[in-house]
Coordinates of N, CA and C in Angstrom, one line a residue:
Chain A
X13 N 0.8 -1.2 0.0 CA 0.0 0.0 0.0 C 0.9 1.2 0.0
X14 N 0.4 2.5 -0.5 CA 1.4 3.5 -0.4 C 1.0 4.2 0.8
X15 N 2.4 5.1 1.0 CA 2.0 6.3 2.4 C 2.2 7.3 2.0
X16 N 2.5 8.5 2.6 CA 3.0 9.5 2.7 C 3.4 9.7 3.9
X17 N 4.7 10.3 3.7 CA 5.3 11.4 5.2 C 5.4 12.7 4.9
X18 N 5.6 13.7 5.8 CA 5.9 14.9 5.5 C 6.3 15.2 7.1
X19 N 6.6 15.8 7.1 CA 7.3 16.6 7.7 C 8.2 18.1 8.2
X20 N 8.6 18.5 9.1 CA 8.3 18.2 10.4 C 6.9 18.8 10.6
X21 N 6.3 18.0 11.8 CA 4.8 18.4 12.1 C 4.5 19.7 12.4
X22 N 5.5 20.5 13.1 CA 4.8 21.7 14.0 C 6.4 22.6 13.3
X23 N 6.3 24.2 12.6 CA 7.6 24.5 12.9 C 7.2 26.3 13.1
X24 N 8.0 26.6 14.2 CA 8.2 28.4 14.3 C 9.2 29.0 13.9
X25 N 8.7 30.1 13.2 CA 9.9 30.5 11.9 C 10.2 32.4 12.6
X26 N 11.0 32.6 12.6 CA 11.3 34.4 12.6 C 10.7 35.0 10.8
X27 N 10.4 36.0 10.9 CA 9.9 36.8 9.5 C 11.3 36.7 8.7
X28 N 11.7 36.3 7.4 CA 12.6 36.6 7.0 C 13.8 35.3 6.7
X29 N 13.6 34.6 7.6 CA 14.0 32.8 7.7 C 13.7 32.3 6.2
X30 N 14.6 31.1 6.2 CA 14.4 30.5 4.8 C 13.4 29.1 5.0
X31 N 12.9 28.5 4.7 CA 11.7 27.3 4.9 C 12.1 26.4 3.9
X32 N 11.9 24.7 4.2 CA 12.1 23.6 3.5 C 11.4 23.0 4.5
X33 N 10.0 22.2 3.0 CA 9.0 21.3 3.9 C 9.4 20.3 3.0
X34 N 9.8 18.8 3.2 CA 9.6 17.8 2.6 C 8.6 16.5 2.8
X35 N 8.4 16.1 1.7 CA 7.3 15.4 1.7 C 7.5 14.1 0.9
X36 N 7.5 12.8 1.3 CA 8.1 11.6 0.6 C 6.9 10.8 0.7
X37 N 6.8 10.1 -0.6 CA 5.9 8.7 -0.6 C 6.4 7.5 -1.1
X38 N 6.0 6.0 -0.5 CA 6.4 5.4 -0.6 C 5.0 4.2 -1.0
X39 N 5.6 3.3 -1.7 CA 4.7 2.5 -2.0 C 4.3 2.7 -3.9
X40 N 4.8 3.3 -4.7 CA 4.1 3.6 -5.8 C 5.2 4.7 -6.5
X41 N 5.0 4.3 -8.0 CA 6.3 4.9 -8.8 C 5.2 6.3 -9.6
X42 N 6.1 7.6 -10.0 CA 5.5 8.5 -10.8 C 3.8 8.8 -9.9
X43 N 3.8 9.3 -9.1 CA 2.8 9.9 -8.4 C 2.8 11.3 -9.1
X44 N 1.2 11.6 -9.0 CA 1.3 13.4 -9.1 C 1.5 13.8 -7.3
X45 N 1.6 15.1 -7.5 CA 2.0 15.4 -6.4 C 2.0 16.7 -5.7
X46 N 1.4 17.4 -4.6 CA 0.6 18.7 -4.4 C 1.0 18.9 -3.7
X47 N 1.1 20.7 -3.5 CA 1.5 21.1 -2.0 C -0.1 22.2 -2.0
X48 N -0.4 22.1 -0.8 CA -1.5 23.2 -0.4 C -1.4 24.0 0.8
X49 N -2.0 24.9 1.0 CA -2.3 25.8 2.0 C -3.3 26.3 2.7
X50 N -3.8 25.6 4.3 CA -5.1 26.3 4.8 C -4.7 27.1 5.6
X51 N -4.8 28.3 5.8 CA -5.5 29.1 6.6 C -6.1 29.5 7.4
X52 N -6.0 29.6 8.5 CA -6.6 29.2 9.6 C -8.5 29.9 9.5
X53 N -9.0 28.9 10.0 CA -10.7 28.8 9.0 C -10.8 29.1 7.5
X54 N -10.4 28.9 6.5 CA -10.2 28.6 5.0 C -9.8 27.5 4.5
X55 N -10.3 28.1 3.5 CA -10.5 26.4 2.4 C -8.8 26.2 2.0
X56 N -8.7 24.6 1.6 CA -7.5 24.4 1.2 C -7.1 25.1 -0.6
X57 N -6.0 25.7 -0.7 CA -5.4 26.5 -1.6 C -4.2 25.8 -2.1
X58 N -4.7 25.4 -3.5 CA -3.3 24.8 -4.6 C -2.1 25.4 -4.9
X59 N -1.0 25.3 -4.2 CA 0.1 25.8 -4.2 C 0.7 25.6 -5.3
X60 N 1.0 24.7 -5.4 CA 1.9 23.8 -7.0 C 1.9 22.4 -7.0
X61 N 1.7 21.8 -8.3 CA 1.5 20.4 -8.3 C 2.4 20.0 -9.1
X62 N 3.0 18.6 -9.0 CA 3.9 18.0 -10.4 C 3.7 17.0 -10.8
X63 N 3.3 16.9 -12.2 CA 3.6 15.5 -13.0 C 4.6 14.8 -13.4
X64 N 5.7 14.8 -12.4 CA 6.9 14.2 -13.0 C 8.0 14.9 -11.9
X65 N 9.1 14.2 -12.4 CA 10.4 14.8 -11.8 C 10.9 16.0 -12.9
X66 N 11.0 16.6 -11.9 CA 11.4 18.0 -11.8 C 10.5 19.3 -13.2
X67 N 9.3 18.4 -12.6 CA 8.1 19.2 -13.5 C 7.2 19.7 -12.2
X68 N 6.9 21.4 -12.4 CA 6.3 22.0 -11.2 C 5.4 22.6 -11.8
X69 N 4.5 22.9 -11.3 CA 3.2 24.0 -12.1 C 3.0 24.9 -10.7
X70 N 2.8 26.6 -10.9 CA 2.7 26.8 -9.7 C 1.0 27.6 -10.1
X71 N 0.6 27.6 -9.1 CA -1.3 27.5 -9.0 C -1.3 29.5 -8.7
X72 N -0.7 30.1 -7.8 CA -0.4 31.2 -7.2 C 0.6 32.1 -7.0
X73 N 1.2 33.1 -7.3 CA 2.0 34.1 -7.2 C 2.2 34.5 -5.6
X74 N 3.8 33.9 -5.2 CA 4.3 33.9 -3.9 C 5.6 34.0 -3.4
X75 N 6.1 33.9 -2.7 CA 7.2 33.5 -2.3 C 7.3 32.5 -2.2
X76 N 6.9 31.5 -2.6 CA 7.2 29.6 -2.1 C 7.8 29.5 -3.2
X77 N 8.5 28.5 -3.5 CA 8.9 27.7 -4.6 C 8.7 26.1 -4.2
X78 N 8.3 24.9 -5.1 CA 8.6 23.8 -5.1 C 9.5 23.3 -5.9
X79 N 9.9 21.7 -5.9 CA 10.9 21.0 -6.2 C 10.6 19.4 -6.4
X80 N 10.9 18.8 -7.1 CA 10.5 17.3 -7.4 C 11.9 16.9 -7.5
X81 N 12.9 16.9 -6.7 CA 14.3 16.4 -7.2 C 14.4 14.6 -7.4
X82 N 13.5 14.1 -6.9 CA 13.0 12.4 -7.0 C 12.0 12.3 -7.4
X83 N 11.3 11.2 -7.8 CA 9.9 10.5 -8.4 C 9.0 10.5 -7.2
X84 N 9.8 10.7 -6.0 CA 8.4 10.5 -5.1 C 8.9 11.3 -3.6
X85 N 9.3 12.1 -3.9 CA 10.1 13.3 -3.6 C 9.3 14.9 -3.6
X86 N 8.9 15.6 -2.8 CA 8.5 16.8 -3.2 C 8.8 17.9 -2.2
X87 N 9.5 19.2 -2.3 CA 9.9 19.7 -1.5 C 9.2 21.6 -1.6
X88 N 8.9 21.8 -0.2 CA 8.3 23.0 -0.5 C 9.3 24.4 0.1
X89 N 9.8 25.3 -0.5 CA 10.5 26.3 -0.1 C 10.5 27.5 0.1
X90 N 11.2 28.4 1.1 CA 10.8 29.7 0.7 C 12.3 30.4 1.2
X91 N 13.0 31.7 0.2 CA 14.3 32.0 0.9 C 13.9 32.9 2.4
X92 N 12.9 33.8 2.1 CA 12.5 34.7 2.8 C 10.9 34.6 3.1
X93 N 10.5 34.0 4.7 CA 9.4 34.1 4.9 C 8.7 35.0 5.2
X94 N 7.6 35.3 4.9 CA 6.4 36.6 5.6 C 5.6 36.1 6.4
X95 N 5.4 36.9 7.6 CA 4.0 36.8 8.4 C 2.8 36.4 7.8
X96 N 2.8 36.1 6.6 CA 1.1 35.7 5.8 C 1.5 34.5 5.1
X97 N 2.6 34.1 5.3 CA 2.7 32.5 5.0 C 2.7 31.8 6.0
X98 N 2.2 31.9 6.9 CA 1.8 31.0 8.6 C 0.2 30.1 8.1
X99 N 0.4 29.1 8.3 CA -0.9 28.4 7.7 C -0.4 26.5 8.3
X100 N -1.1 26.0 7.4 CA -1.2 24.2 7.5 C -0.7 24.2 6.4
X101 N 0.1 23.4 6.1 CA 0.7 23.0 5.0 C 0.7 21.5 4.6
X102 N -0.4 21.3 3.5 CA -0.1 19.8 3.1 C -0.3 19.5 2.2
X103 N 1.1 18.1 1.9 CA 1.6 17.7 0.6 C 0.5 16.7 0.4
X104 N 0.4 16.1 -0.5 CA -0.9 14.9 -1.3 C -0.7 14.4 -2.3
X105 N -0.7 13.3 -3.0 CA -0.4 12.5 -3.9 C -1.8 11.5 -4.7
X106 N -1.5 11.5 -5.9 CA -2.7 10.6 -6.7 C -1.9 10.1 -7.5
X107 N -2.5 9.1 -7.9 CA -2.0 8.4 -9.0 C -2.6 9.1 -10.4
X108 N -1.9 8.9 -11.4 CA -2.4 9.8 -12.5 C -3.6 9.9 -13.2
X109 N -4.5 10.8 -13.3 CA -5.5 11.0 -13.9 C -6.2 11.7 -12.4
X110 N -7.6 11.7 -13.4 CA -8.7 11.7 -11.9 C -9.0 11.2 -10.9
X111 N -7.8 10.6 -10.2 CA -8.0 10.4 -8.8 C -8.1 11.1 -7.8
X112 N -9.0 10.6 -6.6 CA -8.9 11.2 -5.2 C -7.3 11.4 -4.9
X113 N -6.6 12.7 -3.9 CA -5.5 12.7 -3.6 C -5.8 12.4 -2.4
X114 N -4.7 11.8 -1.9 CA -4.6 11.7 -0.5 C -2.6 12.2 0.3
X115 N -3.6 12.5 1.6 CA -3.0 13.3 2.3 C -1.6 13.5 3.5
X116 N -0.7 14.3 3.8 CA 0.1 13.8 4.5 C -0.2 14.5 5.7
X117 N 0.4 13.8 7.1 CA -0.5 14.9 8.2 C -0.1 16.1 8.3
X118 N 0.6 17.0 7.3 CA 0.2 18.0 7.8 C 1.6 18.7 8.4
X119 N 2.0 20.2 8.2 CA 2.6 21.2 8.8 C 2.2 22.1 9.2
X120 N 2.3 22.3 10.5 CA 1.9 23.6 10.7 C 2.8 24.9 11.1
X121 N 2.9 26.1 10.3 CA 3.9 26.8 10.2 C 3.3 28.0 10.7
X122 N 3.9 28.5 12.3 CA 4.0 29.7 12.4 C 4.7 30.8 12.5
X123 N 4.7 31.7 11.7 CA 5.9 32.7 11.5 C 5.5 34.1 12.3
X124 N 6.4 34.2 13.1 CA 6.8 35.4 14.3 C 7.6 36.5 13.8
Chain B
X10 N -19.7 33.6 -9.7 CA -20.1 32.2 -9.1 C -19.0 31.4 -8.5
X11 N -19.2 30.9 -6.9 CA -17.9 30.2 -7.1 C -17.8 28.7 -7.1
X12 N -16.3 28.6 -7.8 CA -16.5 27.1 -8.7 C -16.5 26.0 -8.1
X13 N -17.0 25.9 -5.9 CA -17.6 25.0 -5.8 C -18.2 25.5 -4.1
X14 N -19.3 25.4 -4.2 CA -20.5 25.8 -3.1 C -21.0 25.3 -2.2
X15 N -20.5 25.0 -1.0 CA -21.0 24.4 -0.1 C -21.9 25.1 0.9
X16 N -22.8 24.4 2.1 CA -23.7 24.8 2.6 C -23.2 25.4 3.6
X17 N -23.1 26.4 4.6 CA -22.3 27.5 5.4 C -21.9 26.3 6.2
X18 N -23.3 25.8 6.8 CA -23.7 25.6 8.3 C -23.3 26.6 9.1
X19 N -22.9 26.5 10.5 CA -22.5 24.8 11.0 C -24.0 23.9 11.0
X20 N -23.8 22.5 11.3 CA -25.0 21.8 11.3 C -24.3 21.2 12.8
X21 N -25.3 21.3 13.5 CA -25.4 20.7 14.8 C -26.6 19.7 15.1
X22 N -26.9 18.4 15.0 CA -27.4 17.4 14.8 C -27.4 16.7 16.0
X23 N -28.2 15.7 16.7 CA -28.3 14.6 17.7 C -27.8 13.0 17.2
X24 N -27.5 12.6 18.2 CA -27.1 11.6 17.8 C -28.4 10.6 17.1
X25 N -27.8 9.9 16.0 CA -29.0 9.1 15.4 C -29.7 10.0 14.2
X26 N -29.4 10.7 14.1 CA -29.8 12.0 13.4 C -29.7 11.6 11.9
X27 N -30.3 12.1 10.8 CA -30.0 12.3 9.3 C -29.9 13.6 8.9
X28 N -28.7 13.8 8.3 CA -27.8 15.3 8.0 C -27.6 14.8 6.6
X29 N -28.2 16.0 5.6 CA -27.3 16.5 4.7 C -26.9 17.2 4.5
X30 N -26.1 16.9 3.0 CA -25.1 18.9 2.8 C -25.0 18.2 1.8
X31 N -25.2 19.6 1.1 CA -25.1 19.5 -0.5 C -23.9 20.8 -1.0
X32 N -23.7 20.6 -2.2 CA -22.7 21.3 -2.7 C -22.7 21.8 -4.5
X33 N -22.7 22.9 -4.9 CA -23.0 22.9 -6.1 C -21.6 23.2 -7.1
X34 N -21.1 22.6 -7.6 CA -20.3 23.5 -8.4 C -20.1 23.7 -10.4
X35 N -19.6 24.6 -10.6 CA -19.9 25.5 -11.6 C -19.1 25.3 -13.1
X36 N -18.5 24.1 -12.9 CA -18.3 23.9 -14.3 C -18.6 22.4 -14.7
X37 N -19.6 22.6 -15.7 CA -20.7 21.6 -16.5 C -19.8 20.3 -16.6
X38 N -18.0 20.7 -17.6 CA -17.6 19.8 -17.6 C -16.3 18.8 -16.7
X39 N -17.0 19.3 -15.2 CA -16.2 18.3 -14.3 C -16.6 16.6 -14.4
X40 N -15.3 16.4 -14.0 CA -15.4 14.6 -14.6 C -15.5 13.9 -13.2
X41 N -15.1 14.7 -12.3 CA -14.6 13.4 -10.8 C -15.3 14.7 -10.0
X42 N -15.6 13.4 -9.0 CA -16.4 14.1 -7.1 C -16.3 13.2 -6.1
X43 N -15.6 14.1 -5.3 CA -15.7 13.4 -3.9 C -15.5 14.2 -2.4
X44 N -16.2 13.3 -1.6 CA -15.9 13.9 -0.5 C -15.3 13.6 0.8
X45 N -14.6 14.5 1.2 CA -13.3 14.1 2.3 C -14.1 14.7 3.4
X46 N -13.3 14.0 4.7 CA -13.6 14.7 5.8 C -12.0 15.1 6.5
X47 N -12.3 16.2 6.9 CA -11.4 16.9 8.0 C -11.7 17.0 9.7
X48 N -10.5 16.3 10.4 CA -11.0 16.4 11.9 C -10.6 17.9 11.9
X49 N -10.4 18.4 13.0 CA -10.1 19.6 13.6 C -8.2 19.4 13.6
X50 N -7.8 20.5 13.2 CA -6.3 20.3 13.0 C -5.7 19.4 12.6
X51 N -6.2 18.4 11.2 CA -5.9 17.3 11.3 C -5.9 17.4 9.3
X52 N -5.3 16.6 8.5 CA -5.3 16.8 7.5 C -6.8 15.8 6.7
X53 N -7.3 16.6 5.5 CA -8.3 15.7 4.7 C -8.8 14.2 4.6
X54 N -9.1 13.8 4.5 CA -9.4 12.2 4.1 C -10.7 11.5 3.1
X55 N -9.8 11.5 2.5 CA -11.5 10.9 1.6 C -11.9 10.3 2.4
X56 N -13.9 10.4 1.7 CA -14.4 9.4 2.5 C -15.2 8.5 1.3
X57 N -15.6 9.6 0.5 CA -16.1 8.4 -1.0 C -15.5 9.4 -2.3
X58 N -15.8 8.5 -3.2 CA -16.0 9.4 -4.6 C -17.2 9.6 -4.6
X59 N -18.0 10.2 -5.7 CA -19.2 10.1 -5.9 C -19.8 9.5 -7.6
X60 N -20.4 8.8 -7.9 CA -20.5 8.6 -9.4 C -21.7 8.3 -9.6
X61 N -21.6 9.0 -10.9 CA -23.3 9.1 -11.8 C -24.3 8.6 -11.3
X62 N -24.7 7.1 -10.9 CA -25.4 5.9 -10.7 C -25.8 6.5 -9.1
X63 N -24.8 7.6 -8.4 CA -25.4 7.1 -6.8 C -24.5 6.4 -6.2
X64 N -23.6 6.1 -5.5 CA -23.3 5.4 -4.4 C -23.9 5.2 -2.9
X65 N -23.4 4.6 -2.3 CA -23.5 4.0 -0.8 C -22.3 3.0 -0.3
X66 N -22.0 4.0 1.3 CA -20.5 3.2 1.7 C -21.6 3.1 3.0
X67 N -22.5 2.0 4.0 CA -22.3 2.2 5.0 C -23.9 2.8 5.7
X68 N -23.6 4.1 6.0 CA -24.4 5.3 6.6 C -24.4 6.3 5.2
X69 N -23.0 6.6 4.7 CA -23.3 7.7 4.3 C -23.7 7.0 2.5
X70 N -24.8 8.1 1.5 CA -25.2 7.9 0.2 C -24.5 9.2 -0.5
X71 N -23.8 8.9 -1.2 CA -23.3 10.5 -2.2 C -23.8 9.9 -3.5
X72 N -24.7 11.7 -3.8 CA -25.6 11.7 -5.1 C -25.0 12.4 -5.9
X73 N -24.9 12.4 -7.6 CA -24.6 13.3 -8.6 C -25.5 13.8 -9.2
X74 N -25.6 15.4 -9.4 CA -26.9 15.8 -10.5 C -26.1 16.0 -11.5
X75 N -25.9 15.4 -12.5 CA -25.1 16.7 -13.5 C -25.9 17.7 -13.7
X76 N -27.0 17.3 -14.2 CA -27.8 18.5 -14.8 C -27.8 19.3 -14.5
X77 N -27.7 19.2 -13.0 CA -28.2 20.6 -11.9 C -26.9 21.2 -11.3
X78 N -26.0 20.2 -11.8 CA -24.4 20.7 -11.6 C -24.2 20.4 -9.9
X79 N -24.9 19.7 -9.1 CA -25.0 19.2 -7.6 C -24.6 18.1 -7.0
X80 N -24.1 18.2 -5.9 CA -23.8 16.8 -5.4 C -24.4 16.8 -3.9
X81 N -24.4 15.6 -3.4 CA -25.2 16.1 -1.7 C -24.8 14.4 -1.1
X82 N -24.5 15.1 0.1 CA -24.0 13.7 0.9 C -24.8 13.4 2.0
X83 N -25.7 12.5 2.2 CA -26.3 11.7 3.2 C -25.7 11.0 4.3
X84 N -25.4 11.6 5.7 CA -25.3 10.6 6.6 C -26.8 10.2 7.6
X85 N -26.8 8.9 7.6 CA -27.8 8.3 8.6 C -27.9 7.6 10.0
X86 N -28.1 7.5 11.1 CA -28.0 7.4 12.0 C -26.4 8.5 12.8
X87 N -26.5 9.1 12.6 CA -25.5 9.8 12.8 C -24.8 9.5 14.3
X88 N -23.5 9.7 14.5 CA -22.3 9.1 15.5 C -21.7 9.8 16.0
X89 N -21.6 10.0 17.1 CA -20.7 11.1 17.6 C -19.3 11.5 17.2
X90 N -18.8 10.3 16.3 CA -17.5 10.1 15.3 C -17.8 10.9 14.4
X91 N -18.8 11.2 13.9 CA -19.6 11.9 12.5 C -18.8 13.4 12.2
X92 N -18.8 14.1 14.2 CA -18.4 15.4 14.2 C -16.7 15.8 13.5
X93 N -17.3 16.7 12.4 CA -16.5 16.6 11.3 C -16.4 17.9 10.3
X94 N -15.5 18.4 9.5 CA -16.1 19.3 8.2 C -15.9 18.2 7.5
X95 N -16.6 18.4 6.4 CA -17.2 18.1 5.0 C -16.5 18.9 4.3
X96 N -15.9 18.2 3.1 CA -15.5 19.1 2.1 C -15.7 18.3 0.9
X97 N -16.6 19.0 -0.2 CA -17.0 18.9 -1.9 C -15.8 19.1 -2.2
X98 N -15.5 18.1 -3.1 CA -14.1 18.0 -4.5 C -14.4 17.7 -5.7
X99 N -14.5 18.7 -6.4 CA -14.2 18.6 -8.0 C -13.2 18.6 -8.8
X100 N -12.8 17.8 -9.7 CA -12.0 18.0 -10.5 C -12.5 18.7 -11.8
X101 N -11.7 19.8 -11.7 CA -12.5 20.7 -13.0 C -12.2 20.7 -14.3
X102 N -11.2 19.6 -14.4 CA -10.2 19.1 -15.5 C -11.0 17.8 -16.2
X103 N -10.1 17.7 -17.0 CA -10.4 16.0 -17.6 C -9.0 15.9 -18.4
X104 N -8.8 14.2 -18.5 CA -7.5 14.2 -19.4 C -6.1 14.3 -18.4
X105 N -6.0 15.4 -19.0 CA -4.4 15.9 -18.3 C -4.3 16.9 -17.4
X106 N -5.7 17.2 -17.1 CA -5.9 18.3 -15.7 C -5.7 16.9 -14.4
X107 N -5.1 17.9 -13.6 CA -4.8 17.0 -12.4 C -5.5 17.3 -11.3
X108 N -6.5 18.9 -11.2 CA -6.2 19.8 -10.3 C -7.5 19.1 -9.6
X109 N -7.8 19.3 -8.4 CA -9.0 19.4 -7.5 C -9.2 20.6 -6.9
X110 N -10.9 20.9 -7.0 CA -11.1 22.1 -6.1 C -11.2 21.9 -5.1
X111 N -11.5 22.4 -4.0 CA -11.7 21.6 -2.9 C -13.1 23.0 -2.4
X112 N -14.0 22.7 -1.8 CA -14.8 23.7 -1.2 C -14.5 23.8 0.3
X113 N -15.0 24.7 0.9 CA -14.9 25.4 2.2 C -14.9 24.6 3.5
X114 N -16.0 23.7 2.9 CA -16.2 22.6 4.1 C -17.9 23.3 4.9
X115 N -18.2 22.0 5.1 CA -19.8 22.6 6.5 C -19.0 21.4 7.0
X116 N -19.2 22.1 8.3 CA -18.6 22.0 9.7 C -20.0 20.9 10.6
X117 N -20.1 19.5 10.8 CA -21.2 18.9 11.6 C -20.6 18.7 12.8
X118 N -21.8 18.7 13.8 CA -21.5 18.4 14.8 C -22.6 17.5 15.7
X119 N -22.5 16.6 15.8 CA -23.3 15.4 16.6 C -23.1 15.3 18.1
X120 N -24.2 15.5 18.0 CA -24.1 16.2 19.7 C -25.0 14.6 20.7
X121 N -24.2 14.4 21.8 CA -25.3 13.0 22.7 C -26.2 13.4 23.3

C-alpha cells in the first residue's frame, strides 16, 4: 500500500527565515503530487502540483517555490518568509489521472 | 459564481440524526467528485468518490446531479464520530488536468 510522510509536524519560523518542507511517498512509482495551503478557518489552496520529476506547475504568485528532485520526492521552499505564510501546510499525492488525492499529516507553520 | 459551493452551516445534529449537505459547483464539464472529511487540526481524508449511478458506503449515500451541476452527501443514524467538516471536491479538468477544487467545508457536529 502507499504512504506519505511529511514533515516536520509543527515549525516556528522568525519573519525573514528561509523554509524547507519535505514530503516523501512510498509505495508507488511517478505519483502526481501537491503542496497546499489552509489558513486558519479557509479552504484548502493549490500551491503547486507535479507531474513528473522536476516538472512543477505553480497555482499562485508567492514566495514559495517547489521542487520534485526524485519521483516520489516533493519539496516545498521559501528563501525569505512573511508573516502571511503562517498556515497548515499539506503535501498529497494521486495516482495519474482523476483520482482522489490523498493526504500527508500536515505542517503547521508559524511565522513570528 | 464560485467554482464549488458548499452549505455554510455549521450543522449541529443529535445523535442518530440524518444530516445532509449539499454542494453545487460550476463547471458543467467536471469529470470526478468526492468527499473528504477533516478532523479539527488534522489533515483531509477521503471518504467516498461520488458517481453518476449514486453510491452507498455504509451510513453515508453520495448523489450526482449533473444536470443541476450538484452533489449532496447523506449521513444516517449519525455518531458522535460523524463530528467533522465536510468538504465537496471537483475535479474541474479531464485528461491531463490533475487539479481538485476543494470547497470550504460545513462543519457537523453530533451532539449526545
Amino acid at each position: 500500500s502507499q504512504t506519505i510522510h511529511q514533515w516536520p509536524a509543527t515549525l516556528v519560523q522568525p519573519v525573514g527565515s528561509p523554509l524547507s518542507l519535505e514530503c516523501t511517498v512510498e509505495g508507488t512509482s511517478n505519483p502526481n503530487l501537491y503542496w497546499y495551503r489552509q489558513a486558519a478557518g479557509r479552504g484548502l489552496q493549490l500551491l503547486f502540483y507535479s507531474v513528473g520529476i522536476g516538472q512543477i506547475s505553480s497555482e499562485v504568485p508567492q514566495n514559495l517555490s517547489a521542487s520534485r528532485p526524485q519521483d516520489r520526492q516533493f519539496i516545498l521552499s521559501s528563501k525569505k518568509l512573511l508573516l502571511s505564510d503562517s498556515g497548515f501546510y499539506l503535501c498529497a499525492w494521486s495516482f495519474q489521472g482523476d483520482e482522489p488525492q490523498h493526504f500527508g499529516d500536515g505542517t503547521r507553520l508559524s511565522i513570528l | 459564481r464560485k467554482e464549488v459551493e458548499q452549505d455554510p452551516g455549521p450543522f449541529n445534529v443529535p445523535e442518530g440524526a440524518t444530516v445532509a449537505f449539499n454542494c453545487t459547483y460550476s463547471n458543467s464539464a467536471s469529470q470526478s467528485f468526492f468527499w473528504y472529511r477533516q478532523d479539527c487540526r488534522k489533515e483531509p481524508k477521503l471518504l467516498m468518490s461520488v458517481y453518476s449511478s449514486g453510491n452507498e458506503d455504509g451510513r453515508f449515500t453520495a448523489q450526482l446531479n449533473r444536470a443541476s451541476q450538484y452533489i449532496s452527501l447523506l449521513i444516517r443514524d449519525s455518531k458522535l464520530s460523524d463530528s467533522a467538516t465536510y468538504l465537496c471536491v471537483v475535479n474541474f479538468g479531464g485528461g491531463s488536468n490533475y487539479k481538485l477544487t476543494f470547497g470550504k467545508g460545513t462543519l457537523l457536529t453530533v451532539n449526545p
